[in-house]
Short mmCIF file of C-alpha atoms and ligand atoms in Angstrom, two decimals:
data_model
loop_
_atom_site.label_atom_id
_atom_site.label_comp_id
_atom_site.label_asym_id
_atom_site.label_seq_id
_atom_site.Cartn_x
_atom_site.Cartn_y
_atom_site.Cartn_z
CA UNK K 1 0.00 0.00 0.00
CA UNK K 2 0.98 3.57 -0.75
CA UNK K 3 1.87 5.13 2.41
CA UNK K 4 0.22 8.59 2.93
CA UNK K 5 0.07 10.28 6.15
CA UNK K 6 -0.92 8.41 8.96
CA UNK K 7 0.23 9.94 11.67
CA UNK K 8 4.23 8.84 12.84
CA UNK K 9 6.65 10.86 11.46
CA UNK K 10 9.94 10.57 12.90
CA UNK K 11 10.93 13.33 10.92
CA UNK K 12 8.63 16.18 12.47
CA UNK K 13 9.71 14.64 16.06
CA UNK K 14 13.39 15.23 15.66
CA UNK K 15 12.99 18.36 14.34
CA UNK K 16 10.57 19.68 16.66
CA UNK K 17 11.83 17.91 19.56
CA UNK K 18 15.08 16.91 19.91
CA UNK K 19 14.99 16.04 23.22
CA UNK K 20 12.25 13.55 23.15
CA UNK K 21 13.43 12.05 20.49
CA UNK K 22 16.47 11.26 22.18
CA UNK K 23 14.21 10.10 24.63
CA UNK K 24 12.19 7.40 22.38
CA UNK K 25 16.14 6.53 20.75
CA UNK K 26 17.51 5.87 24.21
CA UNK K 27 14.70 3.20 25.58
CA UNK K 28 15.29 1.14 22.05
CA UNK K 29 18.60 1.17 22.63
CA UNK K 30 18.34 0.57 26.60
CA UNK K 31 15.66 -2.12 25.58
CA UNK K 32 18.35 -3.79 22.66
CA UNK K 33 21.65 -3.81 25.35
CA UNK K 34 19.60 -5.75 28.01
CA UNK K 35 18.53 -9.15 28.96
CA UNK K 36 14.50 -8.60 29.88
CA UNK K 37 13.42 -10.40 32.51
CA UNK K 38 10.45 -8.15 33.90
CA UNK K 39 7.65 -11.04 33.72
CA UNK K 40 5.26 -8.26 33.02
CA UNK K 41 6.95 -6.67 29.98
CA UNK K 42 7.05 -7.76 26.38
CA UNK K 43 7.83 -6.80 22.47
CA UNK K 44 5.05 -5.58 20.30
CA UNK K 45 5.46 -5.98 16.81
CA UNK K 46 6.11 -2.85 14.34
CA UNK K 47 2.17 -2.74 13.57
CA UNK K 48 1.19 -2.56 16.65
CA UNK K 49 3.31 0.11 17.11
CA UNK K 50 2.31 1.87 13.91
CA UNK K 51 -1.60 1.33 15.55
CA UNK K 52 -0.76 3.42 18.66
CA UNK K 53 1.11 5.97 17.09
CA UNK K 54 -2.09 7.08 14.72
CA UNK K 55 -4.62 9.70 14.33
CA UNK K 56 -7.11 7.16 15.92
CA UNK K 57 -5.60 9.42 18.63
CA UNK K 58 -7.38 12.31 18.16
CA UNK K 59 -10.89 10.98 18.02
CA UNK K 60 -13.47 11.28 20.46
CA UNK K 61 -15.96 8.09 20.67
CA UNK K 62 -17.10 7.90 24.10
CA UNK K 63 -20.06 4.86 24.11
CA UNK K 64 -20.10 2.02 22.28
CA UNK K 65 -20.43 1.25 18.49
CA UNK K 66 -22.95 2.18 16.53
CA UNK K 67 -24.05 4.26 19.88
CA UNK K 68 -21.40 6.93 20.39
CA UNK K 69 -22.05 10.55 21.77
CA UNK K 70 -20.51 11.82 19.13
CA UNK K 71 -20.27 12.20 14.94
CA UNK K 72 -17.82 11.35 12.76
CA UNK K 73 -17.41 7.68 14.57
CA UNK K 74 -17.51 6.00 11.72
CA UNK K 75 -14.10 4.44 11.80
CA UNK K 76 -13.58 4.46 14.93
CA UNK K 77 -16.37 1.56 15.52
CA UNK K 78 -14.65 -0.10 12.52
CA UNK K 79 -11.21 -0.54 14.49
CA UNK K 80 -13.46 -1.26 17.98
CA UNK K 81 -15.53 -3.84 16.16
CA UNK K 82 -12.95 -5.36 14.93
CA UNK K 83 -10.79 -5.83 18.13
CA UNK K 84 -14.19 -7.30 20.41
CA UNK K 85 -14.76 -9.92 16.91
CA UNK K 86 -11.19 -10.70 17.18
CA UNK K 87 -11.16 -11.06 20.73
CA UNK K 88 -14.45 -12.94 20.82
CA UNK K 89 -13.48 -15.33 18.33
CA UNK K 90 -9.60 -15.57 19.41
CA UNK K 91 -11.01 -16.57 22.93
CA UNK K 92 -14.48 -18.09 22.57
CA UNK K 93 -15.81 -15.33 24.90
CA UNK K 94 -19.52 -14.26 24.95
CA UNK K 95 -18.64 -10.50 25.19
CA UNK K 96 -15.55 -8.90 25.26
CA UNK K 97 -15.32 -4.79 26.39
CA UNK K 98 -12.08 -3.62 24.60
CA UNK K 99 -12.06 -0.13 26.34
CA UNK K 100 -10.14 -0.38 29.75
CA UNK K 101 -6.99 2.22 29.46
CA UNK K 102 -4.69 -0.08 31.67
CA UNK K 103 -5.36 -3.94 33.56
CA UNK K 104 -6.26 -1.57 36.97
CA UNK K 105 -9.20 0.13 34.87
CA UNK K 106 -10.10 -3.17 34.03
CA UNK K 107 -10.37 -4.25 37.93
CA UNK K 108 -11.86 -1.16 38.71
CA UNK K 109 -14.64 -1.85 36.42
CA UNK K 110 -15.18 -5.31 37.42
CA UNK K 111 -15.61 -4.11 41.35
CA UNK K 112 -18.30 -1.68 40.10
CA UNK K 113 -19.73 -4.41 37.61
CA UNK K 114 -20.27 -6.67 40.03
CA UNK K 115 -19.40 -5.46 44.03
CA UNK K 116 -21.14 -2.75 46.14
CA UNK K 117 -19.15 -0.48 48.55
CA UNK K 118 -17.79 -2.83 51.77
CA UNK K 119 -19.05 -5.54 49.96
CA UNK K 120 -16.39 -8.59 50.85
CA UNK K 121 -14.17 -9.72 48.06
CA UNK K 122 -11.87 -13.35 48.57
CA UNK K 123 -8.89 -13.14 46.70
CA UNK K 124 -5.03 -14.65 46.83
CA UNK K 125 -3.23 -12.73 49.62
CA UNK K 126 -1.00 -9.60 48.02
CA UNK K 127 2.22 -11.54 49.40
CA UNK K 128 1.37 -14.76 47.84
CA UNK K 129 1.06 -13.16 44.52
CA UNK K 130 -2.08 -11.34 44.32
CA UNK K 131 -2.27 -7.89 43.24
CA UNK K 132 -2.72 -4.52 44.50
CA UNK K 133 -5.89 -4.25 43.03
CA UNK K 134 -7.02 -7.65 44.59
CA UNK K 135 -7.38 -5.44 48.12
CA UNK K 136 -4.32 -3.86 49.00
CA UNK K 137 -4.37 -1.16 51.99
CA UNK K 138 -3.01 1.75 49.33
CA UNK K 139 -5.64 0.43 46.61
CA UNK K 140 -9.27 1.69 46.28
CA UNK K 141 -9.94 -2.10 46.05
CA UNK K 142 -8.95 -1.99 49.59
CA UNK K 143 -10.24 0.61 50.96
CA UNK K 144 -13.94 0.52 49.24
CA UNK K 145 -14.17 -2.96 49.79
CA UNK K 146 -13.68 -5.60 52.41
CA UNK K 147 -10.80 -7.79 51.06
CA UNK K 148 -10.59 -11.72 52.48
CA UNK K 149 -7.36 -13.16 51.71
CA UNK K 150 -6.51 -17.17 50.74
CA UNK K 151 -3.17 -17.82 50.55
CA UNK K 152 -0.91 -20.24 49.11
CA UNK K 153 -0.32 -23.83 51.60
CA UNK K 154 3.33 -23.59 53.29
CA UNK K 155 4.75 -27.25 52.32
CA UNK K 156 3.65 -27.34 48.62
CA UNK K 157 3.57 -23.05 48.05
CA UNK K 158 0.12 -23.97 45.84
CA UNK K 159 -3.54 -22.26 46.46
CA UNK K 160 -4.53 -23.66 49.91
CA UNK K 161 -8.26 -24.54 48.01
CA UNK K 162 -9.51 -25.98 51.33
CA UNK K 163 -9.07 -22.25 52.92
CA UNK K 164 -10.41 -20.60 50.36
CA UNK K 165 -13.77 -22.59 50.49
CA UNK K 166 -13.72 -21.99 54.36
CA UNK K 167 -13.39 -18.16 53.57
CA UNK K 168 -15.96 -18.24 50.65
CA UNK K 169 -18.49 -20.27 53.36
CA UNK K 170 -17.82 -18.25 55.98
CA UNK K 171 -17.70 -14.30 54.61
CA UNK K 172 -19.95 -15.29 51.73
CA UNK K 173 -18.68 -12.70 49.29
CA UNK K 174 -19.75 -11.44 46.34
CA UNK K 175 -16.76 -12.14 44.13
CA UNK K 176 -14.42 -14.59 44.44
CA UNK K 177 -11.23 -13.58 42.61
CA UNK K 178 -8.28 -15.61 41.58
CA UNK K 179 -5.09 -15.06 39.39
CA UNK K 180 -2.09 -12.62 40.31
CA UNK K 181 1.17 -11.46 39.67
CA UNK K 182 3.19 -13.80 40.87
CA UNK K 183 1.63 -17.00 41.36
CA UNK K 184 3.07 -19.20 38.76
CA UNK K 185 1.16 -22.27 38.67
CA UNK K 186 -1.77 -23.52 36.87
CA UNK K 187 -5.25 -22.34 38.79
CA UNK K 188 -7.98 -24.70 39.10
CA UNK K 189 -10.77 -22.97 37.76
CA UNK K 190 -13.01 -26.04 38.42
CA UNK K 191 -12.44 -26.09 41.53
CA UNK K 192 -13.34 -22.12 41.79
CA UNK K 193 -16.37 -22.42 40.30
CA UNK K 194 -17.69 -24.90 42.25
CA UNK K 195 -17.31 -22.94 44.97
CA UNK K 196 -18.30 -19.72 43.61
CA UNK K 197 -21.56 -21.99 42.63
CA UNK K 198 -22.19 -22.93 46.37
CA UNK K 199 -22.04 -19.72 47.57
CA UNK K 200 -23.48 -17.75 44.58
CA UNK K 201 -20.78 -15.42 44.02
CA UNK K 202 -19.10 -14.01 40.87
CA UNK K 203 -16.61 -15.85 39.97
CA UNK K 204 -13.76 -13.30 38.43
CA UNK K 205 -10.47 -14.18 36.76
CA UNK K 206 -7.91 -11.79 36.87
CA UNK K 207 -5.72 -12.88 33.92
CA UNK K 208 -3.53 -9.77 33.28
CA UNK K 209 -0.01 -11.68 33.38
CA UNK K 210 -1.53 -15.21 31.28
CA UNK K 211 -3.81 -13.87 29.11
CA UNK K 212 -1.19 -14.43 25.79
CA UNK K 213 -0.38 -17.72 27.00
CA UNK K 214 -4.31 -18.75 26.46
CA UNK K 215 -4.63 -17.07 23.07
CA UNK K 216 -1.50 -18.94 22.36
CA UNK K 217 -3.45 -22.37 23.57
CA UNK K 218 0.06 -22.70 26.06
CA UNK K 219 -2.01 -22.75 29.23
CA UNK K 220 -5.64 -23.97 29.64
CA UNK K 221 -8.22 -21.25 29.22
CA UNK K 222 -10.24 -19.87 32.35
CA UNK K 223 -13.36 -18.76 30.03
CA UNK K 224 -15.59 -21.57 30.20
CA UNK K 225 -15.65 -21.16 33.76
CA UNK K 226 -15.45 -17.90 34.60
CA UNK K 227 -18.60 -15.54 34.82
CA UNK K 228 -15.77 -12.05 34.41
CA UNK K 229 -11.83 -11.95 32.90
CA UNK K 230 -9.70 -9.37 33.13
CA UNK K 231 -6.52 -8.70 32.06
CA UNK K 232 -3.76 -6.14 30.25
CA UNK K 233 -3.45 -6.55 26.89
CA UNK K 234 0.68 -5.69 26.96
CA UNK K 235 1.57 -8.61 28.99
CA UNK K 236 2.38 -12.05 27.57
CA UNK K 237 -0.63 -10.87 24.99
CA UNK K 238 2.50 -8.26 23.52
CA UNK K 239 -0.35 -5.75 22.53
CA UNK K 240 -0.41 -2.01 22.86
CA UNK K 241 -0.36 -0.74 26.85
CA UNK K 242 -3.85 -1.65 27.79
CA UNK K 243 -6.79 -3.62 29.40
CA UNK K 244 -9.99 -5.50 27.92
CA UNK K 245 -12.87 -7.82 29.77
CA UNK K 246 -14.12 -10.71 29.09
CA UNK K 247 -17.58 -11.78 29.98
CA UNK K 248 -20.55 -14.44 30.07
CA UNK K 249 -23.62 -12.58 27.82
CA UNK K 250 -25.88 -12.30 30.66
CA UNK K 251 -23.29 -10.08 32.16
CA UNK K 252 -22.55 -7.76 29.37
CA UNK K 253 -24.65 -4.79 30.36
CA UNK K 254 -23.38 -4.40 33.27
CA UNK K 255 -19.54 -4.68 32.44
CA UNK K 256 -20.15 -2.47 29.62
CA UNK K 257 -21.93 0.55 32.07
CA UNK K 258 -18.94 -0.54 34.63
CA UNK K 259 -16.45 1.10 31.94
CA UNK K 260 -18.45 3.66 30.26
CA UNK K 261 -20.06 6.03 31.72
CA UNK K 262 -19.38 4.83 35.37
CA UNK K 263 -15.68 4.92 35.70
CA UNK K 264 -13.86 5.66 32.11
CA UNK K 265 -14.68 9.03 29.53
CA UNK K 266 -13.65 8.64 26.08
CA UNK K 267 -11.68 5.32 25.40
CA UNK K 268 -8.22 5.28 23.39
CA UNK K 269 -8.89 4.30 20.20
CA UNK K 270 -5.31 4.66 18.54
CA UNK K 271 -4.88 1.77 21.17
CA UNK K 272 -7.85 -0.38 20.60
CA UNK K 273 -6.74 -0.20 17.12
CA UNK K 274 -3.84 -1.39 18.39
CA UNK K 275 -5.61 -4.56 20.53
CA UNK K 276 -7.50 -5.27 17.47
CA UNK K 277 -3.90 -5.81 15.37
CA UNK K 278 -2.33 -7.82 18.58
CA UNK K 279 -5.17 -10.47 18.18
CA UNK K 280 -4.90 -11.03 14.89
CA UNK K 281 -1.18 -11.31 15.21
CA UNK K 282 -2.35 -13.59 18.38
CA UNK K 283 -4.45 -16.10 16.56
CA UNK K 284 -1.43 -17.43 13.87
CA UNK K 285 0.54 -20.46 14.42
CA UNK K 286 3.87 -18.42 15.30
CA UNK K 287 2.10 -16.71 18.14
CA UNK K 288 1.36 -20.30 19.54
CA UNK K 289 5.02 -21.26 19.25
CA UNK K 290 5.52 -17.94 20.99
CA UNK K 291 3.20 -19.11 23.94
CA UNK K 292 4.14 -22.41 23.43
CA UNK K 293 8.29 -21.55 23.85
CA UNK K 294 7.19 -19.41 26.44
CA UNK K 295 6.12 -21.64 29.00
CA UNK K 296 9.00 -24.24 27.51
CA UNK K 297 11.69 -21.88 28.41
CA UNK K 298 10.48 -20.74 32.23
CA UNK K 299 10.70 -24.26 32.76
CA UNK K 300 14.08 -24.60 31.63
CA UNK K 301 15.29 -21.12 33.41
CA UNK K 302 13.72 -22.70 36.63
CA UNK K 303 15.75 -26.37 36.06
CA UNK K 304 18.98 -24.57 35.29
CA UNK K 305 18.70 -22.49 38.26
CA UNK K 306 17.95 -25.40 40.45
CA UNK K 307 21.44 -26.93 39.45
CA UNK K 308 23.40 -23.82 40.39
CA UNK K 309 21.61 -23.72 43.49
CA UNK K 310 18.25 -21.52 43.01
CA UNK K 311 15.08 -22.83 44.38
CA UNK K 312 11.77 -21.98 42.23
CA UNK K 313 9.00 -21.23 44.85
CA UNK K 314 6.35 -24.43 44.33
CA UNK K 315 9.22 -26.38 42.81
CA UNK K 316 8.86 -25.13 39.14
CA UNK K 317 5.81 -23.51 37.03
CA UNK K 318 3.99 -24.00 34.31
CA UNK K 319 3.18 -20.43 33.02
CA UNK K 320 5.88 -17.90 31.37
CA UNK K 321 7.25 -16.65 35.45
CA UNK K 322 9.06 -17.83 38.14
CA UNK K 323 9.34 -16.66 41.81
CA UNK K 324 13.13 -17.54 42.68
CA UNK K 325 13.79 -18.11 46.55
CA UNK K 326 17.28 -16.83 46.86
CA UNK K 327 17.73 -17.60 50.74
CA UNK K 328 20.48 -20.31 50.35
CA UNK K 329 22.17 -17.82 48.19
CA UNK K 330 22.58 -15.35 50.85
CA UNK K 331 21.36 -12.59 48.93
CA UNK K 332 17.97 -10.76 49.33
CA UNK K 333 15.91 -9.94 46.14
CA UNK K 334 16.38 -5.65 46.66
CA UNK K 335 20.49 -6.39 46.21
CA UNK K 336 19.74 -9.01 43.11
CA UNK K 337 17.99 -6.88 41.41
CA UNK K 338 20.63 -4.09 41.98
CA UNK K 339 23.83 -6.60 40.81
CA UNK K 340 21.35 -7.63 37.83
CA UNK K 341 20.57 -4.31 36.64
CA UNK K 342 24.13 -3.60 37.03
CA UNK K 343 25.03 -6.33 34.79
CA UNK K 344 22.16 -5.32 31.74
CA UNK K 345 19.80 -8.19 33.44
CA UNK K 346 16.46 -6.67 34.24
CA UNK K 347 14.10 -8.26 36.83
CA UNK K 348 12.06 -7.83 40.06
CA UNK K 349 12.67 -8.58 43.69
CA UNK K 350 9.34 -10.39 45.28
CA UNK K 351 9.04 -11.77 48.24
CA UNK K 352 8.67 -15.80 48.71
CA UNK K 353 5.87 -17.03 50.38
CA UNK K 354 5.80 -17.13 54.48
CA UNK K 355 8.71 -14.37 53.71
CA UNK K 356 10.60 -14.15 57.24
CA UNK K 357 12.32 -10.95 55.52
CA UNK K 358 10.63 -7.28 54.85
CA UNK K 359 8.81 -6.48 52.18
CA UNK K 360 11.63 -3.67 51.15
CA UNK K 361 14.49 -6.08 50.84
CA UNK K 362 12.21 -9.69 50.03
CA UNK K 363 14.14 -13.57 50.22
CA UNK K 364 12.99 -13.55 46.41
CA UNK K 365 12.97 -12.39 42.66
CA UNK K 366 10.75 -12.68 40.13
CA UNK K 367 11.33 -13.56 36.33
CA UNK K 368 9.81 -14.29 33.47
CA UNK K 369 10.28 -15.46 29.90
CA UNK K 370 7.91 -13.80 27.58
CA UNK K 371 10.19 -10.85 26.37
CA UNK K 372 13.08 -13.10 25.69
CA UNK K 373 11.02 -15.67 23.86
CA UNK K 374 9.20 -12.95 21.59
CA UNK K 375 12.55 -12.30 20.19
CA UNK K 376 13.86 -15.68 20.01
CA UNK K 377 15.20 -17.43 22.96
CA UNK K 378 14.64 -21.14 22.98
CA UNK K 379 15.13 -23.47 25.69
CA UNK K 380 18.48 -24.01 24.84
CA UNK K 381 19.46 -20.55 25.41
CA UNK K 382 17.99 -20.72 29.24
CA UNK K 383 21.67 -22.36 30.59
CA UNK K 384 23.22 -19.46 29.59
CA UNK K 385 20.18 -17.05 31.17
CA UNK K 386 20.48 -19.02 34.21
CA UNK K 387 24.61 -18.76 34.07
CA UNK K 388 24.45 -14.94 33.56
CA UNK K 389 22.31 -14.57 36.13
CA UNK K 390 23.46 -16.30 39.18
CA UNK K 391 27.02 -14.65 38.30
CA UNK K 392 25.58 -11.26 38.84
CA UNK K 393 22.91 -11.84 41.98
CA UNK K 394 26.06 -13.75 43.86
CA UNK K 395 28.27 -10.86 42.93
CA UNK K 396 29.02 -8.54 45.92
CA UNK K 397 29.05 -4.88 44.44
CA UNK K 398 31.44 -2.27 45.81
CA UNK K 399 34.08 -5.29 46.01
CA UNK K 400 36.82 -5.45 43.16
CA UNK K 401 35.59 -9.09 42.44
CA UNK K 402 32.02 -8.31 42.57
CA UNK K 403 32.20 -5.52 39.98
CA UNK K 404 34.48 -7.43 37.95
CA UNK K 405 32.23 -9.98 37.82
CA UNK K 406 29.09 -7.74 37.02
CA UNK K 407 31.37 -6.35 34.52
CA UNK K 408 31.94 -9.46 32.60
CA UNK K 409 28.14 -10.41 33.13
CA UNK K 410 27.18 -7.35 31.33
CA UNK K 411 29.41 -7.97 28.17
CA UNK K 412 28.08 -11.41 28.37
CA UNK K 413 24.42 -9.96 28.29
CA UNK K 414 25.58 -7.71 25.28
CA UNK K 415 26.34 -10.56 23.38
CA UNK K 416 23.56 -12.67 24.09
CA UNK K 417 20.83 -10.19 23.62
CA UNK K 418 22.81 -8.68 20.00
CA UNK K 419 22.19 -12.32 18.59
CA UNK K 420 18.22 -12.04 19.37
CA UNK K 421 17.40 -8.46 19.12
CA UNK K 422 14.01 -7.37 20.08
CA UNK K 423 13.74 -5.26 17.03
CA UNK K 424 15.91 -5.65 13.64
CA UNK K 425 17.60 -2.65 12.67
CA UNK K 426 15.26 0.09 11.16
CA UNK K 427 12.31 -1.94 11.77
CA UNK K 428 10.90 0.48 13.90
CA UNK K 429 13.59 2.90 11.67
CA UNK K 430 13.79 5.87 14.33
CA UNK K 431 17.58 5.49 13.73
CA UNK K 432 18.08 4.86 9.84
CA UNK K 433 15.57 7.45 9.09
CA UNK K 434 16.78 10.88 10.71
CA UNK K 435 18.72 13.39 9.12
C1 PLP O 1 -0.45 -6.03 35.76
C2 PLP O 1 -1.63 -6.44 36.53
C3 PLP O 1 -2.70 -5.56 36.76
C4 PLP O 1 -2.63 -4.09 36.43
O1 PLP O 1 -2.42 -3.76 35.13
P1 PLP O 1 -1.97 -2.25 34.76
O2 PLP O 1 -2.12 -2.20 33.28
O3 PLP O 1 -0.60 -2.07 35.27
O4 PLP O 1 -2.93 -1.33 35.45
C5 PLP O 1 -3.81 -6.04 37.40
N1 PLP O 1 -3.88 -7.32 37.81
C6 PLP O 1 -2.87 -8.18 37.64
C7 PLP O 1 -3.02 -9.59 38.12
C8 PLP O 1 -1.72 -7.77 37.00
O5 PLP O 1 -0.72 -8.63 36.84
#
């Protein structure tokens, strides 16, 4: 197609402001010199990119297609009905709302979906991987509701169920919530509904971190169970920055009202553009190898660092992260992920389960595989991950050793990451196109 105008031009931006650009220059380059590790961050692809960057920017639609509050919609419901019918179909979901501006919106919308004020809400304890939004003192979801907590049992680090259906018999609440941020195993969503059933409570999936790894068919799917599914589309799903919810029909109404007009204005429709390219990029057979490598390669990180002396909280996973108990190391998680970053390798400290240690300086880190596999890292790449990594969280900065060592690491990390780059050369073309 014959490119006209549509919106990026890196051209203007250099010109106009220099300083910005530099900006936008030095995170692909920051990006392209590390190893990523941050289980929550990924690599979109150019179009996606392209999607966000539009004059879908500058459009008001507030509503819903075919019934916005304003004229001139017309293409904007072509780009919104597009993403729901590709998200419908790419997931089997009865409804889909593609408007949530982040994964919190998302949450937020499913409280006022579904919960009334002080209403209680069971969910998977902040410090067993829940998150913030799942009832945490500094959250609205904390403070406007009454948050129950299950955790995770102490000899197997799994969701204790058996609490959880205490909790849901006694406090009866309204939702019962599972899925977090750092809870790497598979959920039994079975078993949640059942007990959402006895009680009759909402049963709401927060799938933020997995969502990709279901479109990709890596992990089983928490739809046919679930009555409400949220989750960031910029996770595993490598979309634009964003949320969406999935839904039973029945429930559609009142999701919808829950984003627009009760707690969202106008939604971003450069970026549901943007959704509506990531699930059609989601639905091919390399985005399943994607998933599929994913989940292939956590498991290998995890076995590699249990032979260098690492333990994996629950003894492994089976999704794309992995909580790493770094006790026997003798190093806390705040200090790894100092050395790391030191040495180019980016991840986050987390506290283990039952963590004896303060939630500033946690016995854990957190990792996860999806950036690395999107551009390229098999499972026979994960001995050198795991190599590079243990050399820098056992390396004591400040020492001559230690910052030899983190030295090293980080030409190590150059190398590996320049033979997998997230983005070839002037495929995004900020560099090989400015004067
Ligand atoms: C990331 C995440 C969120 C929040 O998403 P944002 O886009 O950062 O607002 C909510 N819930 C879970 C489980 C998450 O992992």
């Amino acid at each position: 197609m014959n490119a006209p105008f549509f919106g990026p031009d890196w051209h203007a931006l250099a010109e106009s402001d220099p300083e910005i650009a530099g900006v936008i220059l030095g995170e692909v380059e920051r990006w392209s010199s590390g190893l990523q590790l941050i289980a929550s961050e990924n690599v979109t692809s150019p179009a996606v990119l392209a999607a966000v960057a539009s004059t879908l920017s500058n459009k008001y639609a507030e509503g819903y297609p075919g019934r916005r509050f304003y004229k001139g919609c017309e293409y904007a419901d072509k780009a919104e009905h597009l993403a729901v019918t590709r998200a419908k179909e790419l997931f089997g979901a009865e409804h889909v709302n593609v408007q949530p501006h982040s994964g919190a919106s998302a949450n937020l919308a499913a409280y006022a979906a579904f919960a009334q004020p002080d209403d209680p809400v069971l969910a998977l304890s902040l410090a067993h991987g829940g998150h913030a939004t799942h009832g945490s003192r500094v959250n609205f979801s904390g403070n406007w509701f009454t948050p129950v907590s299950y955790h995770v049992r102490k000899d197997t680090e799994l969701i204790d169920y058996d609490e959880m259906r205490d909790l849901a018999r006694l406090h009866r609440p309204r939702m019962i919530l599972c899925g977090g941020t750092a809870y790497s195993r598979l959920i039994d969503y079975a078993m949640f509904r059942e007990i959402a059933d006895e009680i009759d409570a909402i049963l709401w999936v927060d799938a933020s971190h997995y969502l990709g790894l279901v479109a990709g068919r890596a992990v089983p799917s928490p739809v046919p169970y679930a009555d409400v599914i949220t989750a960031t589309t910029h996770k595993t799903l490598r979309g634009p920055r964003g949320g969406m919810i999935l839904c039973r029909a029945e429930h559609a109404k009142a999701v919808d009202r829950a984003v627009f007009p009760f707690s969202q204005g106008g939604p971003m429709m450069q970026t549901i553009a943007a959704k509506a390219v990531a699930f059609r990029e989601a639905a091919t057979d390399d985005f399943a190898a994607y998933a599929r490598r994913t989940v292939e390669n956590a498991g290998a990180l995890s076995g590699a660092l249990g032979e260098r002396g690492v333990r994996t909280v629950s003894g492994g996973t089976d999704t794309h992260l992995a909580v790493l108990d770094l006790t026997e190391l003798g190093v806390n998680g705040a200090d790894a992920e100092s050395r790391c970053a030191a040495a180019r390798i980016l991840l986050t400290k987390n506290p283990v389960p039952y963590d004896a240690m303060p939630p500033r300086t946690p016995s854990g880190v957190r990792v996860g595989t999806a950036a690395l596999s999107a551009q390229g890292f098999g499972p026979a790449d994960m001995d050198g991950v795991a190599d590079v990594l243990t050399r820098a969280i056992t390396a004591e900065r400040g020492t001559r050793k230690g910052d030899g060592i983190i030295a090293e690491v980080g030409e190590d990390v150059l190398q590996m990451v320049a033979a997998k780059p997230a983005y070839a050369r002037g495929e995004t073309s900020p560099a090989e196109t400015s004067r």
